[in-house]
Short mmCIF file of C-alpha atoms and ligand atoms in Angstrom, two decimals:
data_model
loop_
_atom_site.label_atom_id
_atom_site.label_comp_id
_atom_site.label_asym_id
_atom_site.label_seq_id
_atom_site.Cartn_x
_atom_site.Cartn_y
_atom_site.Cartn_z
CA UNK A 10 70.99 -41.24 -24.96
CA UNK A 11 73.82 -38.41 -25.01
CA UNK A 12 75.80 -38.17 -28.40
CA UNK A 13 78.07 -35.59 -27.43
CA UNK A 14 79.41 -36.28 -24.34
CA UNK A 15 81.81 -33.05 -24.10
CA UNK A 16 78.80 -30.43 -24.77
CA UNK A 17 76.08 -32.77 -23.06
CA UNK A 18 74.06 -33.11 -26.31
CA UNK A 19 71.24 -35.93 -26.48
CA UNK A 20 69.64 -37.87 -29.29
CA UNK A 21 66.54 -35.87 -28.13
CA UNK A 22 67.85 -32.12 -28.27
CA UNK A 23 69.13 -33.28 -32.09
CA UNK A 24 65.71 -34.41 -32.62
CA UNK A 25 64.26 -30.71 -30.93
CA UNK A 26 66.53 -29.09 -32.91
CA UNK A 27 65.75 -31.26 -36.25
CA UNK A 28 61.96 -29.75 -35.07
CA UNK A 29 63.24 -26.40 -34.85
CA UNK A 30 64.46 -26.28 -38.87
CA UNK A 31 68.00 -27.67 -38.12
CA UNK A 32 69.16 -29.84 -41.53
CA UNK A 33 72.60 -29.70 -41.74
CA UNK A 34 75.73 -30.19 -39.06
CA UNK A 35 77.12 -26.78 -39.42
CA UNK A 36 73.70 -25.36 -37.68
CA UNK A 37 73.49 -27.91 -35.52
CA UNK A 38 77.18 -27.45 -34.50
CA UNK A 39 76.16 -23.63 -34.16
CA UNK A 40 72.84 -24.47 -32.21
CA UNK A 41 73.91 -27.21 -29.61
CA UNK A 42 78.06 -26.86 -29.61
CA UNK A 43 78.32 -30.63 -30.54
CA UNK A 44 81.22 -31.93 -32.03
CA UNK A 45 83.15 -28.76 -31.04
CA UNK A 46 85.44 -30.29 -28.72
CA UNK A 47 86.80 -33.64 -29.15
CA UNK A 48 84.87 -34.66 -32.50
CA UNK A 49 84.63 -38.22 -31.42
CA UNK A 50 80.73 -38.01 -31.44
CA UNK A 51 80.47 -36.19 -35.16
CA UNK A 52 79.80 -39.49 -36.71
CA UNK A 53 76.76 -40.61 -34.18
CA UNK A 54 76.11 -36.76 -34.18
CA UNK A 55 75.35 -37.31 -38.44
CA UNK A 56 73.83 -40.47 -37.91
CA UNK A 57 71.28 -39.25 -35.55
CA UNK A 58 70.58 -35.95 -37.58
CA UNK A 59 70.21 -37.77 -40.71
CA UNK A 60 67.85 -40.26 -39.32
CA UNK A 61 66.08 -36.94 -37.59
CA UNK A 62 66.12 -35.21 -40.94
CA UNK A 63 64.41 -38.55 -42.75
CA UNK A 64 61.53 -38.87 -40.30
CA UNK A 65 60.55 -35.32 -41.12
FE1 FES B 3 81.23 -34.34 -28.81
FE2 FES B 3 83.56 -34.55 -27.62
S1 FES B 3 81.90 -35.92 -27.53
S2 FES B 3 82.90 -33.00 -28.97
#
């Protein structure tokens, strides 16, 4: 399912990046762009990093 539908960022490449080391928003923001343009995804964006982040 795509989160970020300005920077075409899935629930999956959150969960690669969640893989990759990425804990926080500000590196994913810096890895995959999302929530750089309108910001309307940065809540789903948190939600779906912080459920990544638990199932580490
Ligand atoms: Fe993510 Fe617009 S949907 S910045």
């Amino acid at each position: 399912m795509i989160v970020c539908i300005c920077n075409n960022v899935s629930e999956r490449k959150i969960r690669q990046a969640v893989d990759g080391g990425m804990t926080s928003m500000p590196q994913l923001r810096d890895c995959l762009s999302v929530g750089t343009c309108c910001g309307k995804c940065h809540p789903h964006a948190k939600q779906v990093l912080r459920e990544c982040v638990a199932d580490i």
